[in-house]
PDB file of C-alpha atoms and ligand atoms in Angstrom:
ATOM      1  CA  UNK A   1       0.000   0.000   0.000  1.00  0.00           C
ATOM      2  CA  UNK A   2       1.220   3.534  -0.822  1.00  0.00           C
ATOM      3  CA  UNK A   3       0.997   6.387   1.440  1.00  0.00           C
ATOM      4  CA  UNK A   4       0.719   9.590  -0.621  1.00  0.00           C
ATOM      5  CA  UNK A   5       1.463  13.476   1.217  1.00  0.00           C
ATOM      6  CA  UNK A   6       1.302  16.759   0.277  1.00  0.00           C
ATOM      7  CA  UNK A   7       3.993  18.818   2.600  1.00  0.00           C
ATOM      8  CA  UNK A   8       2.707  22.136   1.557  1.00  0.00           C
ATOM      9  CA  UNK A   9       3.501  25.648   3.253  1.00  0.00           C
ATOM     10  CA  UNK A  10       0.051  25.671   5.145  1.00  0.00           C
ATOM     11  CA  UNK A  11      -1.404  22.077   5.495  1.00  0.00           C
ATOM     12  CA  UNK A  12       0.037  18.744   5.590  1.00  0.00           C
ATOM     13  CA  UNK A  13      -2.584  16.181   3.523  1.00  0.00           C
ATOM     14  CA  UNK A  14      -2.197  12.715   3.272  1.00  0.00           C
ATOM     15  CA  UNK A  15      -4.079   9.936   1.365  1.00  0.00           C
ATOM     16  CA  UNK A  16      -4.199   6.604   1.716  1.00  0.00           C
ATOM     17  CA  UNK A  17      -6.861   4.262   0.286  1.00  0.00           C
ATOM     18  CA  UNK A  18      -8.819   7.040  -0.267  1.00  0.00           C
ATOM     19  CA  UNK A  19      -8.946   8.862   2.973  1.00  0.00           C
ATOM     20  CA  UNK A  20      -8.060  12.215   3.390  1.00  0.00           C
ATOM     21  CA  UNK A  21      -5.848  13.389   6.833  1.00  0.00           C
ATOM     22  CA  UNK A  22      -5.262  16.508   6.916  1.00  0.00           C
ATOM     23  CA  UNK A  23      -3.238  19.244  10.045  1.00  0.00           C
ATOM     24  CA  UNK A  24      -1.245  22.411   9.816  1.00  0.00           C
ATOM     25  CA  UNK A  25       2.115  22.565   8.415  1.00  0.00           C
ATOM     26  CA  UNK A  26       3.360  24.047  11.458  1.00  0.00           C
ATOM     27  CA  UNK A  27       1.171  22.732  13.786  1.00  0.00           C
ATOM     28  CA  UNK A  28       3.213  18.819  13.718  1.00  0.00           C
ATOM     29  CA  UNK A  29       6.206  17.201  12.819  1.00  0.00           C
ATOM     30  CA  UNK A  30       6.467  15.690   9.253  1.00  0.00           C
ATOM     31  CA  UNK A  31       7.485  12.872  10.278  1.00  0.00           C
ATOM     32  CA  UNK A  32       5.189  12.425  13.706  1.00  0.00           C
ATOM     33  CA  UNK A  33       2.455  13.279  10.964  1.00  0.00           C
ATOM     34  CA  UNK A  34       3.513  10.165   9.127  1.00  0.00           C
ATOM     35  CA  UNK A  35       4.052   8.310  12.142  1.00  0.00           C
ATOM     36  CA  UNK A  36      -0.256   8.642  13.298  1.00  0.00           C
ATOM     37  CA  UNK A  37      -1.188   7.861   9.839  1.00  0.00           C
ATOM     38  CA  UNK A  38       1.271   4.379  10.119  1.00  0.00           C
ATOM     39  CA  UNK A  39      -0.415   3.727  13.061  1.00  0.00           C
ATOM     40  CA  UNK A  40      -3.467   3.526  11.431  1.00  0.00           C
ATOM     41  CA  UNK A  41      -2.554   1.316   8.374  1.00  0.00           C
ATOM     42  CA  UNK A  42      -0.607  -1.218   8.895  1.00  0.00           C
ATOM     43  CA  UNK A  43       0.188  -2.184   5.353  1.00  0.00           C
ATOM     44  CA  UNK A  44       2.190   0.448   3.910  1.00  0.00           C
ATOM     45  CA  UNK A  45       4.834  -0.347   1.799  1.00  0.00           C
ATOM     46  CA  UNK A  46       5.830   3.108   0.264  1.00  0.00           C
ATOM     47  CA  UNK A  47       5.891   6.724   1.344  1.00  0.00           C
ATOM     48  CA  UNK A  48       6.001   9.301  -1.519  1.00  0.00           C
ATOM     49  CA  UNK A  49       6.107  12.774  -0.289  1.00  0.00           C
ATOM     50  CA  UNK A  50       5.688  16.341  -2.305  1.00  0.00           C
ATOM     51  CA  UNK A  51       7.366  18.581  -0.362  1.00  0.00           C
ATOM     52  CA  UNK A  52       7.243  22.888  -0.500  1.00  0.00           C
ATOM     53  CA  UNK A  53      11.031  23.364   0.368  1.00  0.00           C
ATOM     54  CA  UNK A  54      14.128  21.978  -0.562  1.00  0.00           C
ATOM     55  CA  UNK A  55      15.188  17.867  -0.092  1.00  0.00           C
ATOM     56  CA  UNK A  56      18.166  16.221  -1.624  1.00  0.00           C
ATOM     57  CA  UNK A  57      18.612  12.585  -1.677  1.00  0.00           C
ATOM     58  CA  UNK A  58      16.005  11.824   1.188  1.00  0.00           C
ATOM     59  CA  UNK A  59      17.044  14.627   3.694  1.00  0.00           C
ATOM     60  CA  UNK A  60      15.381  17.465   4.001  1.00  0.00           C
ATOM     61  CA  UNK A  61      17.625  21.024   3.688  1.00  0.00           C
ATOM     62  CA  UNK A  62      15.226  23.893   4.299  1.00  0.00           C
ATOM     63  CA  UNK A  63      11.828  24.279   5.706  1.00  0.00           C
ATOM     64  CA  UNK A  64      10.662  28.045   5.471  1.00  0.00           C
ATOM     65  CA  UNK A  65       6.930  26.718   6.581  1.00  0.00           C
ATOM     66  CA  UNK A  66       6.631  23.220   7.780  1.00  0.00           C
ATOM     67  CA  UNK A  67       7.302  21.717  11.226  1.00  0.00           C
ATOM     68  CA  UNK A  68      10.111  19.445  10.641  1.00  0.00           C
ATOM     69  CA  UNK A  69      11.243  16.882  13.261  1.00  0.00           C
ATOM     70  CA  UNK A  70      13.212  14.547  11.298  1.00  0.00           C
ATOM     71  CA  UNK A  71      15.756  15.735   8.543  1.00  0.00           C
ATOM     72  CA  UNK A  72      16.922  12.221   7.548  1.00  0.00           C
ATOM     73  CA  UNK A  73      13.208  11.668   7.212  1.00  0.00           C
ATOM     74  CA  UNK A  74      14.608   8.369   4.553  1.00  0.00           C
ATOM     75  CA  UNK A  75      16.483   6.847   6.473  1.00  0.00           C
ATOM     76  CA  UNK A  76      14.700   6.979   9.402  1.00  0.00           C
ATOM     77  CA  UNK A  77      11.679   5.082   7.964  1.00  0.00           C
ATOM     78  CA  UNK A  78      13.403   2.929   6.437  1.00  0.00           C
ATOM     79  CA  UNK A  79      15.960   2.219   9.761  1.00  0.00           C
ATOM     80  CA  UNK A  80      12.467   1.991  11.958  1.00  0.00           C
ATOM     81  CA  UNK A  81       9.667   0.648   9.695  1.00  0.00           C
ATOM     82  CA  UNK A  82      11.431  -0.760   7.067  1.00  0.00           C
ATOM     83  CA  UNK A  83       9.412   1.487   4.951  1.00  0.00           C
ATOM     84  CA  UNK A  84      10.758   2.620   1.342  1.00  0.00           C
ATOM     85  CA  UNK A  85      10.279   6.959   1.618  1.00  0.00           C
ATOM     86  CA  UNK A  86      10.467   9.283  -1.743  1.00  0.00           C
ATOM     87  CA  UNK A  87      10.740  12.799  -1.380  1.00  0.00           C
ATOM     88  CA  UNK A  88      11.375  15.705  -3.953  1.00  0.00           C
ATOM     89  CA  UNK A  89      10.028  19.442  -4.083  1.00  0.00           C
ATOM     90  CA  UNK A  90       6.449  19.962  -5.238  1.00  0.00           C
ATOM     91  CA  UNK A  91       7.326  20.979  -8.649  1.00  0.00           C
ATOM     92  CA  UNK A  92       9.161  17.910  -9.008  1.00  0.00           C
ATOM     93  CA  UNK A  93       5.843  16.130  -8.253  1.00  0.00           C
ATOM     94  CA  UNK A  94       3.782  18.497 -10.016  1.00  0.00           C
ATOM     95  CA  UNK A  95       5.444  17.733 -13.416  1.00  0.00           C
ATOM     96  CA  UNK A  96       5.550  14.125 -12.761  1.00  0.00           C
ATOM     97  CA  UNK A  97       1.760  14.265 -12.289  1.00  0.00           C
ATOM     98  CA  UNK A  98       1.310  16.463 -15.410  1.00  0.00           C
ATOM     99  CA  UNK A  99       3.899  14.320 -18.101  1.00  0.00           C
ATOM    100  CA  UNK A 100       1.815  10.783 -16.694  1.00  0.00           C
ATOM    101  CA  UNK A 101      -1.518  13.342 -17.188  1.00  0.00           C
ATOM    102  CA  UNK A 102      -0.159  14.350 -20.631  1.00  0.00           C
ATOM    103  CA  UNK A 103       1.903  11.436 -21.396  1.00  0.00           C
ATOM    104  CA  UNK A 104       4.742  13.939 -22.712  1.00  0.00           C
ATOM    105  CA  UNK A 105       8.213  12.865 -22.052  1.00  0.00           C
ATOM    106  CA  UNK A 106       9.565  16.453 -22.739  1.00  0.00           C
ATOM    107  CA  UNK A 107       7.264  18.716 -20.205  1.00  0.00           C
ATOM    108  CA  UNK A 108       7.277  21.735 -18.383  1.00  0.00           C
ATOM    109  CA  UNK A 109       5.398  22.966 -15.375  1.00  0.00           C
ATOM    110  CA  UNK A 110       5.124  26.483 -14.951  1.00  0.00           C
ATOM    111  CA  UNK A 111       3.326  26.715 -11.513  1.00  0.00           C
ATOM    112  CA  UNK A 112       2.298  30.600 -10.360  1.00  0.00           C
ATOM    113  CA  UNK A 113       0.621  30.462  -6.522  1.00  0.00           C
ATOM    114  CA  UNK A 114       1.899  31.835  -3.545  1.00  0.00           C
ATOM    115  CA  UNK A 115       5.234  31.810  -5.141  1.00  0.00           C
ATOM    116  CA  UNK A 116       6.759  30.841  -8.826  1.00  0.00           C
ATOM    117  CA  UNK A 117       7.884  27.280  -9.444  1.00  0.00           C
ATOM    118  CA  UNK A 118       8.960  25.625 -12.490  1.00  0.00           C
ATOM    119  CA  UNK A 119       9.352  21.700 -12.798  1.00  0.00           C
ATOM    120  CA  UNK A 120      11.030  20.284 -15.837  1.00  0.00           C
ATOM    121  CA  UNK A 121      11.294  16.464 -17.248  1.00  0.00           C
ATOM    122  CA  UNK A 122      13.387  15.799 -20.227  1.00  0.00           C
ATOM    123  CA  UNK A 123      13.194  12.690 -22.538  1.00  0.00           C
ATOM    124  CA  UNK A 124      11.493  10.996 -18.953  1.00  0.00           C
ATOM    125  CA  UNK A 125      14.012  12.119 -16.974  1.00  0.00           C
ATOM    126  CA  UNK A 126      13.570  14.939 -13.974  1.00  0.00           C
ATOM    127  CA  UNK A 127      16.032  17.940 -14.253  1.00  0.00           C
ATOM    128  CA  UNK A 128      17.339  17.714 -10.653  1.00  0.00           C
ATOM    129  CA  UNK A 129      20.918  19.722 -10.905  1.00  0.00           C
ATOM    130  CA  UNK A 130      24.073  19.162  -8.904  1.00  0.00           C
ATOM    131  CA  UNK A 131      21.901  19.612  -5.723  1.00  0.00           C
ATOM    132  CA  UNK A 132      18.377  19.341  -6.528  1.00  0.00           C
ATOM    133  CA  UNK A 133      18.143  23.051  -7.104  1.00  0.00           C
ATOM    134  CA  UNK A 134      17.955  23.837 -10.767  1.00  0.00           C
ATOM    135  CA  UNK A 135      14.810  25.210 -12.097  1.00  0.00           C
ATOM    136  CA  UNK A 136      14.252  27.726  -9.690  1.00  0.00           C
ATOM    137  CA  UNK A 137      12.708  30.231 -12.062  1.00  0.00           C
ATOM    138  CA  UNK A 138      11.267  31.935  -9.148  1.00  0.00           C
ATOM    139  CA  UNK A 139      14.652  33.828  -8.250  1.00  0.00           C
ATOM    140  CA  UNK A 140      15.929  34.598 -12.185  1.00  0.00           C
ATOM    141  CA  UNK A 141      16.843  38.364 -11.785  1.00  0.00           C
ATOM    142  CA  UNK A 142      14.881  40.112 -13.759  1.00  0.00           C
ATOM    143  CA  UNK A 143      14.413  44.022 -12.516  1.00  0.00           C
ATOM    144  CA  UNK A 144      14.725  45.314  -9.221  1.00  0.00           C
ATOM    145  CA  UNK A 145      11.672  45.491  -6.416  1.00  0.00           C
ATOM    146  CA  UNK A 146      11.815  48.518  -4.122  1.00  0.00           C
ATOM    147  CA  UNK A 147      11.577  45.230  -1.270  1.00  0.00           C
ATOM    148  CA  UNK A 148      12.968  41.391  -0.854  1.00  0.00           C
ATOM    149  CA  UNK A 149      12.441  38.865  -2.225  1.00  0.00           C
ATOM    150  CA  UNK A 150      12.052  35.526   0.753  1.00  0.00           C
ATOM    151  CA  UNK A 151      15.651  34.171  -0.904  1.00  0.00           C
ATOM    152  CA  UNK A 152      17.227  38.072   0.083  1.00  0.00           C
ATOM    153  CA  UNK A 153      17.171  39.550  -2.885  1.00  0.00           C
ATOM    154  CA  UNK A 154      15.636  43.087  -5.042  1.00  0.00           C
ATOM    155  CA  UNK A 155      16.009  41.775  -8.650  1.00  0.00           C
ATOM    156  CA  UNK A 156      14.109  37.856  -8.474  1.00  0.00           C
ATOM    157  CA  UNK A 157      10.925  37.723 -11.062  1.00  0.00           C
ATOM    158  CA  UNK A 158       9.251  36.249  -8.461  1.00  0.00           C
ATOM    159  CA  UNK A 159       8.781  39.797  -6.900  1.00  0.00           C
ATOM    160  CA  UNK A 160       6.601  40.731  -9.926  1.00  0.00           C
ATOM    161  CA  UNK A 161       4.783  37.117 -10.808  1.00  0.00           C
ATOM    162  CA  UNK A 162       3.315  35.950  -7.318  1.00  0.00           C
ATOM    163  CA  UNK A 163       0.523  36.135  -4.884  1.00  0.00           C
ATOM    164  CA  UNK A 164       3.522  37.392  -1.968  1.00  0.00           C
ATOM    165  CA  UNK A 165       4.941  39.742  -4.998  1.00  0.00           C
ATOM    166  CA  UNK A 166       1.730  41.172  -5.322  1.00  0.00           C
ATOM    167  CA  UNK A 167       0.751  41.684  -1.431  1.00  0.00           C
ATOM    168  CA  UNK A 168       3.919  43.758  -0.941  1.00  0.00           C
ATOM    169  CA  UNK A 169       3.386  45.462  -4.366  1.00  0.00           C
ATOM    170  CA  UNK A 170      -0.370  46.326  -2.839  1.00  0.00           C
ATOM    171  CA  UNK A 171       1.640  47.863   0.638  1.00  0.00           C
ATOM    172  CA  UNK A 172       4.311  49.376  -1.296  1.00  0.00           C
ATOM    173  CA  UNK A 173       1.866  51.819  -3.342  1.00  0.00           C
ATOM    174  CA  UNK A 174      -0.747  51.739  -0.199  1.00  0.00           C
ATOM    175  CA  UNK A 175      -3.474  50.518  -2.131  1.00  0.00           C
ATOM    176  CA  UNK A 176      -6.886  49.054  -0.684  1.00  0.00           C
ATOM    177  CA  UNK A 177      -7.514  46.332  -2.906  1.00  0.00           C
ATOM    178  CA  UNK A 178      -7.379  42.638  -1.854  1.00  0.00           C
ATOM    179  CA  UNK A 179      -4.370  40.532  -3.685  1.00  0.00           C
ATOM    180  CA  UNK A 180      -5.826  39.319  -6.528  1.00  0.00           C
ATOM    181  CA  UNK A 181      -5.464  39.621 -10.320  1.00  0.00           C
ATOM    182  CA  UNK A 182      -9.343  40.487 -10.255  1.00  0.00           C
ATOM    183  CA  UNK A 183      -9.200  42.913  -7.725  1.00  0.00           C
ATOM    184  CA  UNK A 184      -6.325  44.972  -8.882  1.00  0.00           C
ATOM    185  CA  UNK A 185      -8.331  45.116 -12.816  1.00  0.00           C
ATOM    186  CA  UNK A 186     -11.734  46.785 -11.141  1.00  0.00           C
ATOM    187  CA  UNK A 187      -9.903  49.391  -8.637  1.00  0.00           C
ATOM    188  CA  UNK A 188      -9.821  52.689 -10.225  1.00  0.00           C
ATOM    189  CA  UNK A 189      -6.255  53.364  -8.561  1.00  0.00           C
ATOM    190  CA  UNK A 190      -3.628  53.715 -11.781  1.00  0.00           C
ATOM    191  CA  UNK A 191      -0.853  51.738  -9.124  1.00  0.00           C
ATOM    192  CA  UNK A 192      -3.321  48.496  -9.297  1.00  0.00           C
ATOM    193  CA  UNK A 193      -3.611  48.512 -13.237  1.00  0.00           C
ATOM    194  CA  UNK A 194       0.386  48.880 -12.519  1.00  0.00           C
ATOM    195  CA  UNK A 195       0.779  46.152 -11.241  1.00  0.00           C
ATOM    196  CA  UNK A 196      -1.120  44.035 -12.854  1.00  0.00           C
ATOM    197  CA  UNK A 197       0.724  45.060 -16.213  1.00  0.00           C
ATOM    198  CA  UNK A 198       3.945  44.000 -14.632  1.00  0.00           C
ATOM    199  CA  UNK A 199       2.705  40.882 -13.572  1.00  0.00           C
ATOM    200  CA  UNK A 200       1.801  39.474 -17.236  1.00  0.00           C
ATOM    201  CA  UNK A 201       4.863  40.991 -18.482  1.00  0.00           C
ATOM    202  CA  UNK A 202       7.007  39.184 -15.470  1.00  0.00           C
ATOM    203  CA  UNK A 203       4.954  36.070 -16.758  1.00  0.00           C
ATOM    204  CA  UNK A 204       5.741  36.090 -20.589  1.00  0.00           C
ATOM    205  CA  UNK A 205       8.886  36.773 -19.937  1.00  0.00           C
ATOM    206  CA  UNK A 206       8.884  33.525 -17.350  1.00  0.00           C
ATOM    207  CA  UNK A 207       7.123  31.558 -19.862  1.00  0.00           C
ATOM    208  CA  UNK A 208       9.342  32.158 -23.027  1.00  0.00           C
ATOM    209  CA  UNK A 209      12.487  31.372 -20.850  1.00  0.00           C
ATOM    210  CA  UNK A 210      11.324  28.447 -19.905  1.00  0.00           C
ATOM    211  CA  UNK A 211      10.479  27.654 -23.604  1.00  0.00           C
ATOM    212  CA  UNK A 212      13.744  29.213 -24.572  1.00  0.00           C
ATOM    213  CA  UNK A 213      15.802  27.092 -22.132  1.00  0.00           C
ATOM    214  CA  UNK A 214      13.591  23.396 -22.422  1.00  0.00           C
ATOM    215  CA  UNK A 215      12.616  23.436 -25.623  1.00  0.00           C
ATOM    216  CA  UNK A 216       9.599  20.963 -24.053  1.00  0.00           C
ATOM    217  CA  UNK A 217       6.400  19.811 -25.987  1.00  0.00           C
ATOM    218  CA  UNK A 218       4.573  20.880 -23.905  1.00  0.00           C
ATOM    219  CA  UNK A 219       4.449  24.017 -21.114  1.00  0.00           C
ATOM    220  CA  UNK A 220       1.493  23.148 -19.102  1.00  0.00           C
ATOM    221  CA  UNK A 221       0.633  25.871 -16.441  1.00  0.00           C
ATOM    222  CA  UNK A 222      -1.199  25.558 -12.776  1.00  0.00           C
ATOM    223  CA  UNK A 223      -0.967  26.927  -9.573  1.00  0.00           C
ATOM    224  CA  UNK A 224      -3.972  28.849  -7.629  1.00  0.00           C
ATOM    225  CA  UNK A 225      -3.083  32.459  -9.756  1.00  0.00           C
ATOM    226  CA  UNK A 226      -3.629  30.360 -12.935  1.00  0.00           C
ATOM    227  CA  UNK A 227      -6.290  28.161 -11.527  1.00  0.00           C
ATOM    228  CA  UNK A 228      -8.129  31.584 -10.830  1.00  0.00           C
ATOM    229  CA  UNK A 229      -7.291  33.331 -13.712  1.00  0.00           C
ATOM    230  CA  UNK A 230      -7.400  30.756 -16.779  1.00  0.00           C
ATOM    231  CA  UNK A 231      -7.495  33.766 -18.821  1.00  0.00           C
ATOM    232  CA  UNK A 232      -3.337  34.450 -18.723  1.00  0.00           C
ATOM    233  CA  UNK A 233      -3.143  31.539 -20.372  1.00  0.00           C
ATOM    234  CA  UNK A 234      -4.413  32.970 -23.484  1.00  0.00           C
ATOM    235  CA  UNK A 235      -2.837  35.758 -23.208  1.00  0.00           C
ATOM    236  CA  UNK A 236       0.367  34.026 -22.998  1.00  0.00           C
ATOM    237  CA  UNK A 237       0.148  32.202 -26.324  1.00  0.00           C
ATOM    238  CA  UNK A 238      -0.838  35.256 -27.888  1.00  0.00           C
ATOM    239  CA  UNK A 239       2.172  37.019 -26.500  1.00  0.00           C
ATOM    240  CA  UNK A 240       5.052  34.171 -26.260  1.00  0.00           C
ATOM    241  CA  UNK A 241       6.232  34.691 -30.447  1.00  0.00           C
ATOM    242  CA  UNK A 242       8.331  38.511 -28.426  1.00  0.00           C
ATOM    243  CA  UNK A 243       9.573  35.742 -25.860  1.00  0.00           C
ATOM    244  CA  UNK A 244      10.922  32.664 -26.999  1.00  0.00           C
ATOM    245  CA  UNK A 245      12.817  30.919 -29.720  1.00  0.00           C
ATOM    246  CA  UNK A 246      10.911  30.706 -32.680  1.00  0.00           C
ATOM    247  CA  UNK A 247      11.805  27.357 -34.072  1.00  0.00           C
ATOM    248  CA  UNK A 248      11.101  25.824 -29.955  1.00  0.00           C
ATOM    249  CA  UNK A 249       7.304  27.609 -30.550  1.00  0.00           C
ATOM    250  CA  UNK A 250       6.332  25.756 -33.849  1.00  0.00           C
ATOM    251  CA  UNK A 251       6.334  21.987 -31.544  1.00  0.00           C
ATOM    252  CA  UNK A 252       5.534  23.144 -28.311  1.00  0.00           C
ATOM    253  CA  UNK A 253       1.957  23.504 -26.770  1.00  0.00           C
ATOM    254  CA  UNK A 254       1.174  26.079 -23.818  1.00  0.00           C
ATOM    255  CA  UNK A 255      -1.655  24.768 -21.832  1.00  0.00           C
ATOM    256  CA  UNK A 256      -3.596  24.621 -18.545  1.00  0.00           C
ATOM    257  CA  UNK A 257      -3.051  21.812 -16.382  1.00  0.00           C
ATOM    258  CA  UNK A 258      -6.237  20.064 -15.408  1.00  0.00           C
ATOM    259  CA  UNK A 259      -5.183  18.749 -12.619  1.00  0.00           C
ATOM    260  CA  UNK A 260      -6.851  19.094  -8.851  1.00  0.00           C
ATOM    261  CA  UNK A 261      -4.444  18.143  -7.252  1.00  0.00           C
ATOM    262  CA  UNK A 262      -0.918  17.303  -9.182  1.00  0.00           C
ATOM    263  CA  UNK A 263       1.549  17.653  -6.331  1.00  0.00           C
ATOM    264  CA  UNK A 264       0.205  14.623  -3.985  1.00  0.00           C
ATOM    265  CA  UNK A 265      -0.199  12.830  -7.925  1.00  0.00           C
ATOM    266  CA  UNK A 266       3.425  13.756  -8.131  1.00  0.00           C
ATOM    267  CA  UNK A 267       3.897  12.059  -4.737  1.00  0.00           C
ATOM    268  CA  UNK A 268       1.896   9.019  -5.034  1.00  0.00           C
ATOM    269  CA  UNK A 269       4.629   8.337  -8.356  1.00  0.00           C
ATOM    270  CA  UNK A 270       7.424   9.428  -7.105  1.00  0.00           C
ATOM    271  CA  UNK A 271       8.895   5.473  -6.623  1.00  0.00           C
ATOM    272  CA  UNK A 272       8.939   5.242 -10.552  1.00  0.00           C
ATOM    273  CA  UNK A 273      10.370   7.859 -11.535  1.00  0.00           C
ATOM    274  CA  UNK A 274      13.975   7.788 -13.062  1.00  0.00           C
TER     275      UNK A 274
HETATM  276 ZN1   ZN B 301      14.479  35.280  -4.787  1.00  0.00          ZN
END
């Protein structure tokens, strides 16, 4: 039996067999999480877990959000349940979910929520880098922010295309609006339409690199900003031929991701990937 979880910056969700468990990400340990769902089902034979930080080889590095009370979170199932764990960042699982979706073996996940992820797979195989940090798109300078970015610096895109870029875009010019793409298009304040320009610029630009640098068949976008606002979609396609590679454009499909739900997916296949 497989034990799927979602390690996300606000809630922890697990599924197995169907049922849902679900606590705050920094309400409990990971791996005490784990540990009352194992004592539950007794017949789990795999653990695959999407996880919103960074994780290399089985060990987790950094945690901005979640409660984590086991690094070595492998080896320690494995040394006391004899349990086989997989871990890798959720835009690791997010793409895995979308190229078994999509059955592409060349696929990119563009992912624009909270923050701005990017998961790649080429001919079946994960990009991972030297430490399992490549593909963060999120911190490509791009122009500078009169504030931080979370990594520490003024210049990542990820100041202009995300739901924390655009709260601290919203206090920078004092504006009244609530954070979303919606809300900035119907208030009258010339800041709001601002920053909303910015934003799809920011994402073209994000878009067409990712193109530029993947050459994938398919860039398949998600994340709650897209989920909300299907609309950029369009709007990218119509605007990617000023951002990427011509010859990349004429075999490679932009399109929504239809999943619910791709980073637990992700998790539940994380023991086949290569
Ligand atoms: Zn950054």
């Amino acid at each position: 039996m497989n034990l799927a979880i979602d390690a996300g910056g606000t809630n922890l969700r697990a599924s197995v067999k169907n049922i849902t468990y679900r606590e705050k990400s920094n309400k409990i340990g990971l791996a005490s999480f784990i540990e009352g769902i194992l004592g539950k089902h007794k017949n789990i034979k795999t653990i695959g877990i999407s996880y919103a930080g960074q994780v290399e080889d089985g060990v987790i590095i950094d945690s901005p959000n979640i409660k984590v009370d086991i690094k070595n979170i492998k080896e320690y199932f494995k040394a006391k349940y004899d349990i086989s764990l997989f871990i890798e960042n959720d835009l690791t699982c997010a793409v895995i979910a979308e190229a078994s979706e999509l059955k592409s073996k060349n696929i990119c996940a563009l992912y624009v929520g909270t923050g701005l992820g990017l998961g790649a797979i080429d001919h079946e195989k994960v990009i991972k880098g030297n430490n399992n940090l490549s593909c963060e798109i999120g911190h490509i300078p791009y122009k500078k922010a009169p504030f931080r970015c979370g990594c520490g610096r003024d210049n990542c895109i990820e100041n202009f295309i995300s739901g924390a870029g655009i709260i601290k875009w919203i206090d920078y010019y004092n504006l009244t609006c609530s954070p979303t793409l919606e809300a900035l298009k119907n208030d009258e304040n010339p800041d709001s339409k601002k920053i909303l320009k910015e934003f799809e610029e920011a994402l073209f630009f994000a878009a067409g690199t990712t193109i530029t640098l993947f050459n994938p068949e398919i860039l398949v976008l998600g994340g709650g900003i897209i989920e909300a606002n299907p609309y950029l979609v369009g709007k990218i396609i119509s605007n990617i031929d000023n951002f990427a590679l011509k010859p990349i454009l004429k075999n490679c499909k932009i399109i929504k991701s239809e999943l619910q739900d791709a980073s637990l997916i992700g998790a539940s296949l994380l023991k086949d990937i290569k």
